[in-house]
Amino acid sequence: MSEPHILIVDDARDIREPLATYLKSQGFRVSLAASAADGRAAVEDGAVSLVVLDVMMPGENGLSLCRWLTARGGPPTILLTAMADEADRIVGLELGADDYVVKPFNPRELLARIRAVLRRVPQMAATQPAGRRRFAGFLHDADARTLTRGGGEPVALTSAENRLLCVLLDRPGQVLTRDQLLDLTAGREAKPYDRAIDNQVSRLRRKLGEDPRMPAIIVTEWGGGYRLAAEVVAEGDT
Amino acid sequence: MSEPHILIVDDARDIREPLATYLKSQGFRVSLAASAADGRAAVEDGAVSLVVLDVMMPGENGLSLCRWLTARGGPPTILLTAMADEADRIVGLELGADDYVVKPFNPRELLARIRAVLRRVPQMAATQPAGRRRFAGFLHDADARTLTRGGGEPVALTSAENRLLCVLLDRPGQVLTRDQLLDLTAGREAKPYDRAIDNQVSRLRRKLGEDPRMPAIIVTEWGGGYRLAAEVVAEGDT
DNA sequence: ACGAGTTTGTCGCAATCTGTCGCAAACGCC
DNA sequence: GGCGTTTGCGACAGATTGCGACAAACTCGT
């Protein structure tokens, strides 16, 4: 379908550009950003599979962007740095980085590490953020916020329902905790006894026409969270 | 939820044992193996979350075990080696290793890398083998968590029942002790007088419509554990 | 700005899930 | 058969979830 999309965030053009050329030659799609802020924007635009991130940059620190990515459950991160200090490596990894490569680096090693990380990441984690997708006999249009049964009449979704469904469709089969869902759909932390997600799930299930006895599309993992149990395929224009 | 289970495969006791002690002190469950063959056996027993694997060992090579793990979709691997050669690192990573640490290593860095890898492989073991399988006249859908008798109406399984059934279906004919089942389904150790598994089996048997006098699908091995006595065939999509 | 209609979060109770306990039944051994 | 051990499973309790009802927040037309 599509090659993985790598975002390189580094203020030094003489690192950024040769690396981009090399990765493109290896079949990746590559985007560039010269600052943490640009990198953040690029990630929010969507469809980034992995971020290669320089730690030392003027302005916002690379580590802080890394932490932000981790907290959001965003794409995986490989940190890049001139510092060989072991303590820095450990801090980086503990912050949520998936790997840590020291400059100067052999591009082939970085490539191998990129592949190793991507191999382990549920590939759907960073696909298209929107569009039309088909699942379990439904067609979901994220832009129009509608849900159409195989046959006919479209059902309107509220914006919260639409966000929840998008998040689930982005990660089919993956169990998401209430905390993650809250963060991803509303961008907020859970209060004590927060049942907002349970309700959204309940409402969405109803619109999906689920059997309350036996939900087959949005499945509850007891003590864990929720999971989408359906195959999802992106839909082109019709 | 449950501590991850690390398997250390290294022929050198003076590496293996201090490392095991350290990882245990950090809250992991740890198993040891002194050869690739032992390591393979330990993985097949199940419930290993991650393998730390020495490359240089007498007898079977660590790389060959690594390749076997990858091919099998087994747990992630971190290679450990005395060789600092970049080419070796790249080969290791391309073989399917998730990370590569050079001896002598700082245990804290290895720990951070273990955590980094585990972070990206959440409940892979629990959710991985999903799909539909047919056995003893039933069709089990691990994703939707349903059980359908040859003819008709599907029965809903709970999370725990589904996990137990998946574990049994993964190993038809093999006797699994309560300890193994607990580990594989709940990722925890048995307490004294722990009868949780007996109960799950009992509940699952009821949903399978077993004759209490003489269970024919999930068989009790007296003094041993339980065993699935049925042929299992994977089911394609229909 | 105001008010009607929608959407979304909070509360509370009923239902469900899962581990623990206890006792009777089943088993292996002498 | 007697006896200690192991297993089956009903009953129970604590935790978790489903969801109806209500209220707060928001949307929009006027």
PDB file of N, CA and C in Angstrom, chain B residues 53-126:
ATOM      1  N   LEU B  53      19.987 -12.337  24.355  1.00  0.00           N
ATOM      2  CA  LEU B  53      20.630 -13.478  23.718  1.00  0.00           C
ATOM      3  C   LEU B  53      22.088 -13.176  23.395  1.00  0.00           C
ATOM      4  N   ASP B  54      22.966 -13.996  23.923  1.00  0.00           N
ATOM      5  CA  ASP B  54      24.381 -13.870  23.595  1.00  0.00           C
ATOM      6  C   ASP B  54      24.620 -14.441  22.201  1.00  0.00           C
ATOM      7  N   VAL B  55      25.397 -13.740  21.419  1.00  0.00           N
ATOM      8  CA  VAL B  55      25.619 -14.217  20.059  1.00  0.00           C
ATOM      9  C   VAL B  55      26.628 -15.353  20.022  1.00  0.00           C
ATOM     10  N   MET B  56      27.724 -15.182  20.780  1.00  0.00           N
ATOM     11  CA  MET B  56      28.799 -16.163  20.714  1.00  0.00           C
ATOM     12  C   MET B  56      28.605 -17.257  21.745  1.00  0.00           C
ATOM     13  N   MET B  57      28.189 -18.409  21.296  1.00  0.00           N
ATOM     14  CA  MET B  57      28.044 -19.516  22.231  1.00  0.00           C
ATOM     15  C   MET B  57      28.546 -20.786  21.561  1.00  0.00           C
ATOM     16  N   PRO B  58      29.096 -21.681  22.364  1.00  0.00           N
ATOM     17  CA  PRO B  58      29.481 -22.970  21.787  1.00  0.00           C
ATOM     18  C   PRO B  58      28.230 -23.694  21.318  1.00  0.00           C
ATOM     19  N   GLY B  59      28.358 -24.558  20.355  1.00  0.00           N
ATOM     20  CA  GLY B  59      27.189 -25.251  19.825  1.00  0.00           C
ATOM     21  C   GLY B  59      26.410 -24.302  18.947  1.00  0.00           C
ATOM     22  N   GLU B  60      25.088 -24.342  19.053  1.00  0.00           N
ATOM     23  CA  GLU B  60      24.266 -23.543  18.156  1.00  0.00           C
ATOM     24  C   GLU B  60      24.489 -22.065  18.398  1.00  0.00           C
ATOM     25  N   ASN B  61      24.615 -21.347  17.332  1.00  0.00           N
ATOM     26  CA  ASN B  61      24.878 -19.925  17.334  1.00  0.00           C
ATOM     27  C   ASN B  61      23.681 -19.123  17.860  1.00  0.00           C
ATOM     28  N   GLY B  62      23.975 -18.008  18.517  1.00  0.00           N
ATOM     29  CA  GLY B  62      22.888 -17.156  18.976  1.00  0.00           C
ATOM     30  C   GLY B  62      22.110 -16.573  17.814  1.00  0.00           C
ATOM     31  N   LEU B  63      22.798 -16.262  16.741  1.00  0.00           N
ATOM     32  CA  LEU B  63      22.108 -15.677  15.592  1.00  0.00           C
ATOM     33  C   LEU B  63      21.079 -16.639  15.011  1.00  0.00           C
ATOM     34  N   SER B  64      21.405 -17.900  15.055  1.00  0.00           N
ATOM     35  CA  SER B  64      20.464 -18.855  14.470  1.00  0.00           C
ATOM     36  C   SER B  64      19.206 -18.947  15.327  1.00  0.00           C
ATOM     37  N   LEU B  65      19.388 -18.878  16.640  1.00  0.00           N
ATOM     38  CA  LEU B  65      18.204 -18.856  17.513  1.00  0.00           C
ATOM     39  C   LEU B  65      17.397 -17.588  17.260  1.00  0.00           C
ATOM     40  N   CYS B  66      18.103 -16.504  17.058  1.00  0.00           N
ATOM     41  CA  CYS B  66      17.425 -15.227  16.798  1.00  0.00           C
ATOM     42  C   CYS B  66      16.585 -15.324  15.525  1.00  0.00           C
ATOM     43  N   ARG B  67      17.152 -15.919  14.507  1.00  0.00           N
ATOM     44  CA  ARG B  67      16.418 -16.058  13.250  1.00  0.00           C
ATOM     45  C   ARG B  67      15.176 -16.924  13.450  1.00  0.00           C
ATOM     46  N   TRP B  68      15.354 -17.979  14.240  1.00  0.00           N
ATOM     47  CA  TRP B  68      14.237 -18.878  14.494  1.00  0.00           C
ATOM     48  C   TRP B  68      13.111 -18.140  15.225  1.00  0.00           C
ATOM     49  N   LEU B  69      13.489 -17.328  16.214  1.00  0.00           N
ATOM     50  CA  LEU B  69      12.486 -16.566  16.959  1.00  0.00           C
ATOM     51  C   LEU B  69      11.730 -15.634  16.027  1.00  0.00           C
ATOM     52  N   THR B  70      12.464 -14.961  15.174  1.00  0.00           N
ATOM     53  CA  THR B  70      11.832 -14.006  14.280  1.00  0.00           C
ATOM     54  C   THR B  70      10.865 -14.703  13.335  1.00  0.00           C
ATOM     55  N   ALA B  71      11.361 -15.788  12.741  1.00  0.00           N
ATOM     56  CA  ALA B  71      10.543 -16.497  11.767  1.00  0.00           C
ATOM     57  C   ALA B  71       9.258 -16.976  12.409  1.00  0.00           C
ATOM     58  N   ARG B  72       9.354 -17.299  13.668  1.00  0.00           N
ATOM     59  CA  ARG B  72       8.234 -17.884  14.362  1.00  0.00           C
ATOM     60  C   ARG B  72       7.311 -16.803  14.928  1.00  0.00           C
ATOM     61  N   GLY B  73       7.702 -15.569  14.752  1.00  0.00           N
ATOM     62  CA  GLY B  73       6.903 -14.505  15.351  1.00  0.00           C
ATOM     63  C   GLY B  73       6.959 -14.562  16.857  1.00  0.00           C
ATOM     64  N   GLY B  74       8.060 -15.025  17.381  1.00  0.00           N
ATOM     65  CA  GLY B  74       8.200 -15.190  18.826  1.00  0.00           C
ATOM     66  C   GLY B  74       8.454 -13.878  19.531  1.00  0.00           C
ATOM     67  N   PRO B  75       8.908 -13.952  20.759  1.00  0.00           N
ATOM     68  CA  PRO B  75       9.156 -12.736  21.533  1.00  0.00           C
ATOM     69  C   PRO B  75      10.293 -11.926  20.920  1.00  0.00           C
ATOM     70  N   PRO B  76      10.351 -10.629  21.223  1.00  0.00           N
ATOM     71  CA  PRO B  76      11.431  -9.796  20.719  1.00  0.00           C
ATOM     72  C   PRO B  76      12.770 -10.199  21.328  1.00  0.00           C
ATOM     73  N   THR B  77      13.841  -9.793  20.673  1.00  0.00           N
ATOM     74  CA  THR B  77      15.167 -10.243  21.044  1.00  0.00           C
ATOM     75  C   THR B  77      16.115  -9.066  21.172  1.00  0.00           C
ATOM     76  N   ILE B  78      16.953  -9.086  22.183  1.00  0.00           N
ATOM     77  CA  ILE B  78      18.061  -8.146  22.267  1.00  0.00           C
ATOM     78  C   ILE B  78      19.340  -8.958  22.223  1.00  0.00           C
ATOM     79  N   LEU B  79      20.178  -8.671  21.259  1.00  0.00           N
ATOM     80  CA  LEU B  79      21.426  -9.414  21.133  1.00  0.00           C
ATOM     81  C   LEU B  79      22.489  -8.776  22.007  1.00  0.00           C
ATOM     82  N   LEU B  80      23.364  -9.640  22.476  1.00  0.00           N
ATOM     83  CA  LEU B  80      24.417  -9.232  23.392  1.00  0.00           C
ATOM     84  C   LEU B  80      25.684  -9.807  22.803  1.00  0.00           C
ATOM     85  N   THR B  81      26.732  -8.992  22.688  1.00  0.00           N
ATOM     86  CA  THR B  81      27.926  -9.571  22.105  1.00  0.00           C
ATOM     87  C   THR B  81      29.170  -8.818  22.507  1.00  0.00           C
ATOM     88  N   ALA B  82      30.289  -9.522  22.447  1.00  0.00           N
ATOM     89  CA  ALA B  82      31.563  -8.896  22.770  1.00  0.00           C
ATOM     90  C   ALA B  82      32.090  -8.131  21.563  1.00  0.00           C
ATOM     91  N   MET B  83      31.572  -8.448  20.406  1.00  0.00           N
ATOM     92  CA  MET B  83      32.095  -7.807  19.204  1.00  0.00           C
ATOM     93  C   MET B  83      31.508  -6.426  19.020  1.00  0.00           C
ATOM     94  N   ALA B  84      32.385  -5.478  18.764  1.00  0.00           N
ATOM     95  CA  ALA B  84      31.909  -4.120  18.584  1.00  0.00           C
ATOM     96  C   ALA B  84      31.736  -3.805  17.108  1.00  0.00           C
ATOM     97  N   ASP B  85      32.066  -4.753  16.273  1.00  0.00           N
ATOM     98  CA  ASP B  85      32.088  -4.492  14.846  1.00  0.00           C
ATOM     99  C   ASP B  85      30.719  -4.051  14.332  1.00  0.00           C
ATOM    100  N   GLU B  86      30.737  -2.943  13.625  1.00  0.00           N
ATOM    101  CA  GLU B  86      29.499  -2.379  13.108  1.00  0.00           C
ATOM    102  C   GLU B  86      28.768  -3.349  12.179  1.00  0.00           C
ATOM    103  N   ALA B  87      29.541  -4.033  11.365  1.00  0.00           N
ATOM    104  CA  ALA B  87      28.921  -4.961  10.421  1.00  0.00           C
ATOM    105  C   ALA B  87      28.140  -6.043  11.160  1.00  0.00           C
ATOM    106  N   ASP B  88      28.679  -6.506  12.281  1.00  0.00           N
ATOM    107  CA  ASP B  88      27.968  -7.524  13.040  1.00  0.00           C
ATOM    108  C   ASP B  88      26.659  -6.983  13.592  1.00  0.00           C
ATOM    109  N   ARG B  89      26.727  -5.752  14.051  1.00  0.00           N
ATOM    110  CA  ARG B  89      25.504  -5.150  14.571  1.00  0.00           C
ATOM    111  C   ARG B  89      24.428  -5.124  13.497  1.00  0.00           C
ATOM    112  N   ILE B  90      24.856  -4.696  12.311  1.00  0.00           N
ATOM    113  CA  ILE B  90      23.875  -4.569  11.242  1.00  0.00           C
ATOM    114  C   ILE B  90      23.300  -5.929  10.871  1.00  0.00           C
ATOM    115  N   VAL B  91      24.165  -6.930  10.794  1.00  0.00           N
ATOM    116  CA  VAL B  91      23.675  -8.270  10.482  1.00  0.00           C
ATOM    117  C   VAL B  91      22.670  -8.719  11.525  1.00  0.00           C
ATOM    118  N   GLY B  92      23.018  -8.507  12.790  1.00  0.00           N
ATOM    119  CA  GLY B  92      22.114  -8.919  13.857  1.00  0.00           C
ATOM    120  C   GLY B  92      20.760  -8.255  13.727  1.00  0.00           C
ATOM    121  N   LEU B  93      20.760  -6.968  13.507  1.00  0.00           N
ATOM    122  CA  LEU B  93      19.489  -6.247  13.408  1.00  0.00           C
ATOM    123  C   LEU B  93      18.705  -6.691  12.184  1.00  0.00           C
ATOM    124  N   GLU B  94      19.416  -6.959  11.102  1.00  0.00           N
ATOM    125  CA  GLU B  94      18.694  -7.364   9.904  1.00  0.00           C
ATOM    126  C   GLU B  94      18.127  -8.767  10.033  1.00  0.00           C
ATOM    127  N   LEU B  95      18.718  -9.531  10.918  1.00  0.00           N
ATOM    128  CA  LEU B  95      18.200 -10.882  11.157  1.00  0.00           C
ATOM    129  C   LEU B  95      16.908 -10.862  11.948  1.00  0.00           C
ATOM    130  N   GLY B  96      16.581  -9.735  12.508  1.00  0.00           N
ATOM    131  CA  GLY B  96      15.327  -9.691  13.235  1.00  0.00           C
ATOM    132  C   GLY B  96      15.474  -9.290  14.688  1.00  0.00           C
ATOM    133  N   ALA B  97      16.719  -9.060  15.130  1.00  0.00           N
ATOM    134  CA  ALA B  97      16.883  -8.619  16.506  1.00  0.00           C
ATOM    135  C   ALA B  97      16.251  -7.240  16.671  1.00  0.00           C
ATOM    136  N   ASP B  98      15.788  -6.941  17.873  1.00  0.00           N
ATOM    137  CA  ASP B  98      15.168  -5.652  18.128  1.00  0.00           C
ATOM    138  C   ASP B  98      16.164  -4.634  18.626  1.00  0.00           C
ATOM    139  N   ASP B  99      17.278  -5.114  19.152  1.00  0.00           N
ATOM    140  CA  ASP B  99      18.307  -4.191  19.594  1.00  0.00           C
ATOM    141  C   ASP B  99      19.591  -4.979  19.728  1.00  0.00           C
ATOM    142  N   TYR B 100      20.676  -4.258  19.937  1.00  0.00           N
ATOM    143  CA  TYR B 100      21.981  -4.879  19.904  1.00  0.00           C
ATOM    144  C   TYR B 100      22.835  -4.155  20.925  1.00  0.00           C
ATOM    145  N   VAL B 101      23.292  -4.856  21.929  1.00  0.00           N
ATOM    146  CA  VAL B 101      24.074  -4.222  22.983  1.00  0.00           C
ATOM    147  C   VAL B 101      25.440  -4.881  23.028  1.00  0.00           C
ATOM    148  N   VAL B 102      26.471  -4.037  23.158  1.00  0.00           N
ATOM    149  CA  VAL B 102      27.845  -4.536  23.110  1.00  0.00           C
ATOM    150  C   VAL B 102      28.392  -4.713  24.515  1.00  0.00           C
ATOM    151  N   LYS B 103      29.029  -5.865  24.752  1.00  0.00           N
ATOM    152  CA  LYS B 103      29.691  -6.098  26.036  1.00  0.00           C
ATOM    153  C   LYS B 103      31.042  -5.381  26.030  1.00  0.00           C
ATOM    154  N   PRO B 104      31.535  -4.886  27.126  1.00  0.00           N
ATOM    155  CA  PRO B 104      30.831  -4.874  28.413  1.00  0.00           C
ATOM    156  C   PRO B 104      29.745  -3.799  28.390  1.00  0.00           C
ATOM    157  N   PHE B 105      28.653  -4.085  29.029  1.00  0.00           N
ATOM    158  CA  PHE B 105      27.539  -3.136  28.970  1.00  0.00           C
ATOM    159  C   PHE B 105      27.162  -2.685  30.368  1.00  0.00           C
ATOM    160  N   ASN B 106      26.565  -1.542  30.405  1.00  0.00           N
ATOM    161  CA  ASN B 106      26.037  -1.031  31.667  1.00  0.00           C
ATOM    162  C   ASN B 106      24.660  -1.646  31.859  1.00  0.00           C
ATOM    163  N   PRO B 107      24.463  -2.340  32.950  1.00  0.00           N
ATOM    164  CA  PRO B 107      23.160  -2.984  33.141  1.00  0.00           C
ATOM    165  C   PRO B 107      22.000  -2.004  33.069  1.00  0.00           C
ATOM    166  N   ARG B 108      22.230  -0.783  33.490  1.00  0.00           N
ATOM    167  CA  ARG B 108      21.144   0.188  33.438  1.00  0.00           C
ATOM    168  C   ARG B 108      20.771   0.504  31.997  1.00  0.00           C
ATOM    169  N   GLU B 109      21.782   0.503  31.127  1.00  0.00           N
ATOM    170  CA  GLU B 109      21.437   0.764  29.742  1.00  0.00           C
ATOM    171  C   GLU B 109      20.670  -0.421  29.158  1.00  0.00           C
ATOM    172  N   LEU B 110      21.104  -1.618  29.470  1.00  0.00           N
ATOM    173  CA  LEU B 110      20.363  -2.780  28.978  1.00  0.00           C
ATOM    174  C   LEU B 110      18.929  -2.734  29.489  1.00  0.00           C
ATOM    175  N   LEU B 111      18.795  -2.392  30.767  1.00  0.00           N
ATOM    176  CA  LEU B 111      17.455  -2.278  31.344  1.00  0.00           C
ATOM    177  C   LEU B 111      16.611  -1.279  30.567  1.00  0.00           C
ATOM    178  N   ALA B 112      17.195  -0.124  30.289  1.00  0.00           N
ATOM    179  CA  ALA B 112      16.437   0.895  29.565  1.00  0.00           C
ATOM    180  C   ALA B 112      16.051   0.386  28.180  1.00  0.00           C
ATOM    181  N   ARG B 113      16.941  -0.364  27.550  1.00  0.00           N
ATOM    182  CA  ARG B 113      16.622  -0.873  26.218  1.00  0.00           C
ATOM    183  C   ARG B 113      15.560  -1.967  26.282  1.00  0.00           C
ATOM    184  N   ILE B 114      15.627  -2.786  27.316  1.00  0.00           N
ATOM    185  CA  ILE B 114      14.586  -3.797  27.497  1.00  0.00           C
ATOM    186  C   ILE B 114      13.243  -3.113  27.636  1.00  0.00           C
ATOM    187  N   ARG B 115      13.210  -2.089  28.467  1.00  0.00           N
ATOM    188  CA  ARG B 115      11.935  -1.391  28.665  1.00  0.00           C
ATOM    189  C   ARG B 115      11.463  -0.749  27.378  1.00  0.00           C
ATOM    190  N   ALA B 116      12.409  -0.193  26.617  1.00  0.00           N
ATOM    191  CA  ALA B 116      12.026   0.462  25.369  1.00  0.00           C
ATOM    192  C   ALA B 116      11.399  -0.538  24.410  1.00  0.00           C
ATOM    193  N   VAL B 117      11.985  -1.713  24.331  1.00  0.00           N
ATOM    194  CA  VAL B 117      11.433  -2.717  23.417  1.00  0.00           C
ATOM    195  C   VAL B 117      10.074  -3.185  23.915  1.00  0.00           C
ATOM    196  N   LEU B 118       9.977  -3.463  25.211  1.00  0.00           N
ATOM    197  CA  LEU B 118       8.717  -3.975  25.744  1.00  0.00           C
ATOM    198  C   LEU B 118       7.592  -2.957  25.576  1.00  0.00           C
ATOM    199  N   ARG B 119       7.951  -1.698  25.658  1.00  0.00           N
ATOM    200  CA  ARG B 119       6.952  -0.645  25.527  1.00  0.00           C
ATOM    201  C   ARG B 119       6.237  -0.746  24.178  1.00  0.00           C
ATOM    202  N   ARG B 120       7.004  -1.149  23.173  1.00  0.00           N
ATOM    203  CA  ARG B 120       6.428  -1.215  21.828  1.00  0.00           C
ATOM    204  C   ARG B 120       5.770  -2.544  21.524  1.00  0.00           C
ATOM    205  N   VAL B 121       5.889  -3.479  22.416  1.00  0.00           N
ATOM    206  CA  VAL B 121       5.309  -4.799  22.180  1.00  0.00           C
ATOM    207  C   VAL B 121       4.356  -5.108  23.319  1.00  0.00           C
ATOM    208  N   PRO B 122       3.240  -4.394  23.392  1.00  0.00           N
ATOM    209  CA  PRO B 122       2.451  -4.427  24.617  1.00  0.00           C
ATOM    210  C   PRO B 122       1.988  -5.822  25.012  1.00  0.00           C
ATOM    211  N   GLN B 123       0.853  -6.215  24.552  1.00  0.00           N
ATOM    212  CA  GLN B 123       0.341  -7.522  24.952  1.00  0.00           C
ATOM    213  C   GLN B 123       0.414  -8.435  23.757  1.00  0.00           C
ATOM    214  N   MET B 124       1.475  -8.242  22.982  1.00  0.00           N
ATOM    215  CA  MET B 124       1.558  -9.001  21.747  1.00  0.00           C
ATOM    216  C   MET B 124       1.245 -10.462  21.997  1.00  0.00           C
ATOM    217  N   ALA B 125       1.840 -11.022  23.044  1.00  0.00           N
ATOM    218  CA  ALA B 125       1.654 -12.438  23.304  1.00  0.00           C
ATOM    219  C   ALA B 125       0.180 -12.759  23.517  1.00  0.00           C
ATOM    220  N   ALA B 126      -0.535 -11.817  24.142  1.00  0.00           N
ATOM    221  CA  ALA B 126      -1.925 -12.099  24.476  1.00  0.00           C
ATOM    222  C   ALA B 126      -2.844 -11.962  23.273  1.00  0.00           C
TER     223      ALA B 126
END
